[in-house]
Short mmCIF file of C-alpha atoms in Angstrom, two decimals:
data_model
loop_
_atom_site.label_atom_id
_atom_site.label_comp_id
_atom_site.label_asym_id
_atom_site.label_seq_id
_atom_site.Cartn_x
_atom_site.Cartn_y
_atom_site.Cartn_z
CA UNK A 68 1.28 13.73 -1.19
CA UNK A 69 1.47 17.22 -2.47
CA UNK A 70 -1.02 18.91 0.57
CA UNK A 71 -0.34 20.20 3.99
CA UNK A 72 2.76 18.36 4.02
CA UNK A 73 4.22 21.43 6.67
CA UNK A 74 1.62 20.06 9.31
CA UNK A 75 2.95 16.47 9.74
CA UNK A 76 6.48 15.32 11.76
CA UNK A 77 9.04 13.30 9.57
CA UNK A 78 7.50 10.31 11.52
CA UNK A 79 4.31 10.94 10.04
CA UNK A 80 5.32 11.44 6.75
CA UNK A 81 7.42 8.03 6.46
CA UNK A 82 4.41 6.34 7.25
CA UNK A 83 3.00 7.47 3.57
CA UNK A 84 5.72 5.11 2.09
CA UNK A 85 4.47 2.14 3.94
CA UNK A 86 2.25 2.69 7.32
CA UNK A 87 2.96 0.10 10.42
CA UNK A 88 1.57 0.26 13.71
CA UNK A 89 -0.54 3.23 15.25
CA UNK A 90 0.82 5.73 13.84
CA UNK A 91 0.48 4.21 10.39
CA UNK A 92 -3.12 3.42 10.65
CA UNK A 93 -3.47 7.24 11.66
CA UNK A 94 -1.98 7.87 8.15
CA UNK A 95 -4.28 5.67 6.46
CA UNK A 96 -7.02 6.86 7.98
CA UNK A 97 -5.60 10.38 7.00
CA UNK A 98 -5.07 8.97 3.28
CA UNK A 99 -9.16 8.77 3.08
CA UNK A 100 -9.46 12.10 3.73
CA UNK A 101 -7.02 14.04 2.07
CA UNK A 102 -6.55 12.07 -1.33
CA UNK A 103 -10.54 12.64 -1.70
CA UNK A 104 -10.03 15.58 -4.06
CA UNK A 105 -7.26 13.94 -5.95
CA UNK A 106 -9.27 10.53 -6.11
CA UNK A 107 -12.34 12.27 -7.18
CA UNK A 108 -10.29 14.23 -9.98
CA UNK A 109 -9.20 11.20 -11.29
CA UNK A 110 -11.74 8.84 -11.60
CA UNK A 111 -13.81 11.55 -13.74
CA UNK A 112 -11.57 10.31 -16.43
CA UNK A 113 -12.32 7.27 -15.93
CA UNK A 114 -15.06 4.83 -17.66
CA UNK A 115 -16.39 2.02 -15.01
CA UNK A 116 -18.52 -0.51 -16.74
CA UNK A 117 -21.02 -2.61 -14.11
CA UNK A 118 -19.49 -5.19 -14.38
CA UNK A 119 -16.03 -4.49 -14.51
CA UNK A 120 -13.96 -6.51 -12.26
CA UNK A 121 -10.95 -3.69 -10.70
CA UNK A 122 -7.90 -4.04 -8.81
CA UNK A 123 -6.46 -1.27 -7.00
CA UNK A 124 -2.93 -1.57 -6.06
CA UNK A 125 -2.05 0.06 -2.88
CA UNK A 126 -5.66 0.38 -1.26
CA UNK A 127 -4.56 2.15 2.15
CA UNK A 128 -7.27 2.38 3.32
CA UNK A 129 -9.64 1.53 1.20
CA UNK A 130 -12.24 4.50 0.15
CA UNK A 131 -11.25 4.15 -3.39
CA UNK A 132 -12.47 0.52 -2.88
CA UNK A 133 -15.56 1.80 -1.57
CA UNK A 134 -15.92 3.97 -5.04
CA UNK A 135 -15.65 1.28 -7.28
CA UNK A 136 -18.35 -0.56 -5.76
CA UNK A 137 -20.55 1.74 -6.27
CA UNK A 138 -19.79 2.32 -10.10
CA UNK A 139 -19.73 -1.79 -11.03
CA UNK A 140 -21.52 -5.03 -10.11
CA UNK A 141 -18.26 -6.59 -10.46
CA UNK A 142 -15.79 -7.94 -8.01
CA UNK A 143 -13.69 -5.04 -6.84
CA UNK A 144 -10.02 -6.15 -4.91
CA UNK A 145 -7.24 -4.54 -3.04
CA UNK A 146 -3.97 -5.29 -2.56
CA UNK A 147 -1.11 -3.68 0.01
CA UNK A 148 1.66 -4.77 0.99
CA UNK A 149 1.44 -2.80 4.26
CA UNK A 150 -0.68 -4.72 6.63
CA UNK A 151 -1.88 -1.91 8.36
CA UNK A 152 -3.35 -0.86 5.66
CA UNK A 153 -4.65 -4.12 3.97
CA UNK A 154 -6.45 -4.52 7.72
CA UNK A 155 -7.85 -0.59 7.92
CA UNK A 156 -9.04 -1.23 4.04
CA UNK A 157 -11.01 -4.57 5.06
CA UNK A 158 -12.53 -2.86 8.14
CA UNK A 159 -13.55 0.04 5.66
CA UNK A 160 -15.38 -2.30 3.05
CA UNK A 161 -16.25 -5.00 5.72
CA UNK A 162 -20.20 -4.97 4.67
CA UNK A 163 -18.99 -5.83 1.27
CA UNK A 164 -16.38 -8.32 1.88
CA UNK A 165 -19.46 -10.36 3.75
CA UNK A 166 -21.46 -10.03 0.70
CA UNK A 167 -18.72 -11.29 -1.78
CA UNK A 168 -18.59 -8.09 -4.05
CA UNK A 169 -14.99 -7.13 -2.26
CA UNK A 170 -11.40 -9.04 -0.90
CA UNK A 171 -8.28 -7.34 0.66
CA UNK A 172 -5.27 -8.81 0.11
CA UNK A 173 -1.67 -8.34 1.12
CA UNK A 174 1.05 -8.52 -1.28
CA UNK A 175 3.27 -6.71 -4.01
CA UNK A 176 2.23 -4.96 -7.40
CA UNK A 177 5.75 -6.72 -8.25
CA UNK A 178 4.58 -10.07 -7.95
CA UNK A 179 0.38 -9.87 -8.13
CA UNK A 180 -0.99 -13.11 -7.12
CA UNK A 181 -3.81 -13.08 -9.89
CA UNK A 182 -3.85 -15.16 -12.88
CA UNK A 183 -3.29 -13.76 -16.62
CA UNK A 184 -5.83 -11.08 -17.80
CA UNK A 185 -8.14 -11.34 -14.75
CA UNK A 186 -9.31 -7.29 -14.55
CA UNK A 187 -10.77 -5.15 -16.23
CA UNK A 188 -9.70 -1.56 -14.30
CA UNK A 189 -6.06 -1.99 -12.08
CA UNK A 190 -5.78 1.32 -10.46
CA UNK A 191 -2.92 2.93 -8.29
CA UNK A 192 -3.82 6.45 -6.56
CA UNK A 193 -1.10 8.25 -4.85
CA UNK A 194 1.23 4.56 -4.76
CA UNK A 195 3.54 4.39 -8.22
CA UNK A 196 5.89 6.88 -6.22
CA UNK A 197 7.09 3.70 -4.09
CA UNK A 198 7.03 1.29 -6.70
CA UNK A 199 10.49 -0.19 -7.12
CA UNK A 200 10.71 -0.90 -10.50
CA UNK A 201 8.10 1.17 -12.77
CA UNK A 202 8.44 -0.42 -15.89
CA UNK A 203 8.23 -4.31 -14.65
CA UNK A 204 5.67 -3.30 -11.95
CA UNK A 205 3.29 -2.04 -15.08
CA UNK A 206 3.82 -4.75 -16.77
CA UNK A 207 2.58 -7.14 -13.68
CA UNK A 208 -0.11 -5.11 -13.99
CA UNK A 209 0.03 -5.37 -17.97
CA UNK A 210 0.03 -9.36 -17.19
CA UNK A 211 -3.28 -9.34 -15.04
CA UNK A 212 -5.37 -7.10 -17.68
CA UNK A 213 -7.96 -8.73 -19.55
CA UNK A 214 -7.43 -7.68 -23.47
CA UNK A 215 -8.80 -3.97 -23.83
CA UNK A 216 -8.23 -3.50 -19.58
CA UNK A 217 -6.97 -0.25 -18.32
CA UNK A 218 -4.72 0.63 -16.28
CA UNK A 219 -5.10 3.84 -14.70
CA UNK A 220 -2.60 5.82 -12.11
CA UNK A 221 -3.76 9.27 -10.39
CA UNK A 222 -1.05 11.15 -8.28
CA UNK A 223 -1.37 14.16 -6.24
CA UNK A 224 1.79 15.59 -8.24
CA UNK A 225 3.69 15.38 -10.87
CA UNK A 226 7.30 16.68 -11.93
CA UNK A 227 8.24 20.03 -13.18
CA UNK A 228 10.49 22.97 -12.93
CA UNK A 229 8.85 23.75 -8.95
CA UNK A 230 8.58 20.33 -7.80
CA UNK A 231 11.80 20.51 -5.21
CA UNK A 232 10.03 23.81 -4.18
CA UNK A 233 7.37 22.98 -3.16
CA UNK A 234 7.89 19.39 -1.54
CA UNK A 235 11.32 18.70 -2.41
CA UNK A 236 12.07 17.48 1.57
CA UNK A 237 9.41 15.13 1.65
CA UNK A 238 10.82 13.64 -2.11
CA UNK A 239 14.14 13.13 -0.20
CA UNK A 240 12.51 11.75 2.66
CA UNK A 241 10.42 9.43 1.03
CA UNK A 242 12.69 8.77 -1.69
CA UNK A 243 10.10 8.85 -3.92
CA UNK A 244 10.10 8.78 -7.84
CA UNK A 245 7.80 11.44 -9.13
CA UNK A 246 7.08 11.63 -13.01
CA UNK A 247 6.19 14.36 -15.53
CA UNK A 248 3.79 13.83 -17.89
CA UNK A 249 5.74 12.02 -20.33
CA UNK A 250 7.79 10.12 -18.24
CA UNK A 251 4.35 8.77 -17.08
CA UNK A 252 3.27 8.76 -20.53
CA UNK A 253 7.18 6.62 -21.82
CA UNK A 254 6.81 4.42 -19.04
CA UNK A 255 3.37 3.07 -19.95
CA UNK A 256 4.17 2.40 -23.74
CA UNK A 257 7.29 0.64 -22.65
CA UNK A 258 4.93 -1.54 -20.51
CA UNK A 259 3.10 -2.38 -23.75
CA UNK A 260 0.36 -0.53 -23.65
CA UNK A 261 -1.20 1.65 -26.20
CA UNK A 262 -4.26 4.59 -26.43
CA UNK A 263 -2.04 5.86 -23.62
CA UNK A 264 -3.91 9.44 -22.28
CA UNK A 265 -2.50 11.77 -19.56
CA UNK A 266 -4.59 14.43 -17.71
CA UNK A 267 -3.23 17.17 -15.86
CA UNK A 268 -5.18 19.85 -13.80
CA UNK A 269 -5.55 23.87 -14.69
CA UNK A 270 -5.42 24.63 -11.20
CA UNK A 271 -3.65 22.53 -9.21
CA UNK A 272 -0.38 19.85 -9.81
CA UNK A 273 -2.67 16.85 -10.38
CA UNK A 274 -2.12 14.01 -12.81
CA UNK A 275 -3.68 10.65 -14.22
CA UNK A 276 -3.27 8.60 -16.72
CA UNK A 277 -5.19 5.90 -18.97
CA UNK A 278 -3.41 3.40 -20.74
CA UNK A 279 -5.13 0.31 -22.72
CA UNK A 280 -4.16 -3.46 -23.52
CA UNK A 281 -4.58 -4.28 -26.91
#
């Protein structure tokens, strides 16, 4: 959320939040593109077993999909509650919905529709900004992990003394909850999980997180 945010009309921007019609699926196909270096980032902190089975909440349009099948054997989903984006993410990973290895789904991290310790990897990249309830929505995700899942997060920015700086209109436009480190870091042990690591970039406002079920 953090790049080229001058470029794009209010319009565009509210489509980030939750992308309908044309102009949302010109977001989502923007989302592939510009999250790449933040997605990228992130998942070099993150261990993908072949046969992990991985959930990522908020697939857009579904490239991040598209990396996790080719890092595990196992089944990888998506899940949006946009529809735009939950049809732009199947058309991405079409080839591999026909051969079983992927499924799109529309729906709410607030209410996953996934039985109890199902995943191994739930992921969220650029999404926990628009979650409505942080600490219940983790612990959905909390609820789905199988024991010793992760859950990981990677944003584009995190809080801190510039934030409102340098993209404080699109916060207020958005409404959207950006964390600091620890606040990312609190939220996740109140969730219940533990081994809880946070990465930040040298060079740019990037952050991730790790955070295991015991």
């Amino acid at each position: 959320m953090s790049e080229n945010n001058k470029e794009y009309s209010d319009e565009f921007i509210l489509n980030c939040r939750k992308p309908v019609g044309e102009l949302g699926a010109q977001v989502v196909h923007n989302m592939n593109k510009s999250h790449e270096k933040i997605a990228l980032w992130g998942l070099d902190h993150l261990d993908v077993g072949e046969n992990d089975v991985i959930l990522d909440v908020g697939c857009g349009g579904g490239v991040n999909i598209e990396r996790f099948t080719d890092k595990t054997n196992g089944k990888v989903y998506g899940i949006d509650y946009s529809e735009v984006s939950v049809a732009e993410s199947t058309k991405h990973n079409q080839e591999k919905i026909e051969e079983g290895q992927v499924e799109i789904l529309s729906g709410s991290v607030s209410d996953l529709p996934f039985d109890d310790e199902t995943f191994n990897i739930v992921s969220g990249f650029e999404t926990i900004y628009f979650w409505p309830d942080l600490v219940n929505d983790f612990r959905e995700i909390h609820r789905v992990l199988k024991k010793d899942g992760v859950i990981f997060i990677c944003n584009g920015d995190k809080k801190d003394e510039n934030l409102m700086d340098r993209m404080g209109d699109v916060v207020n436009l958005l409404d959207m909850t950006v964390l600091s480190e620890k606040e990312l870091h609190d939220l996740l042990e109140e969730a219940g999980f533990t081994d809880i690591e946070v990465y930040t970039s040298n060079d740019t406002n990037y952050i991730c997180a790790i955070g295991r079920k015991k």
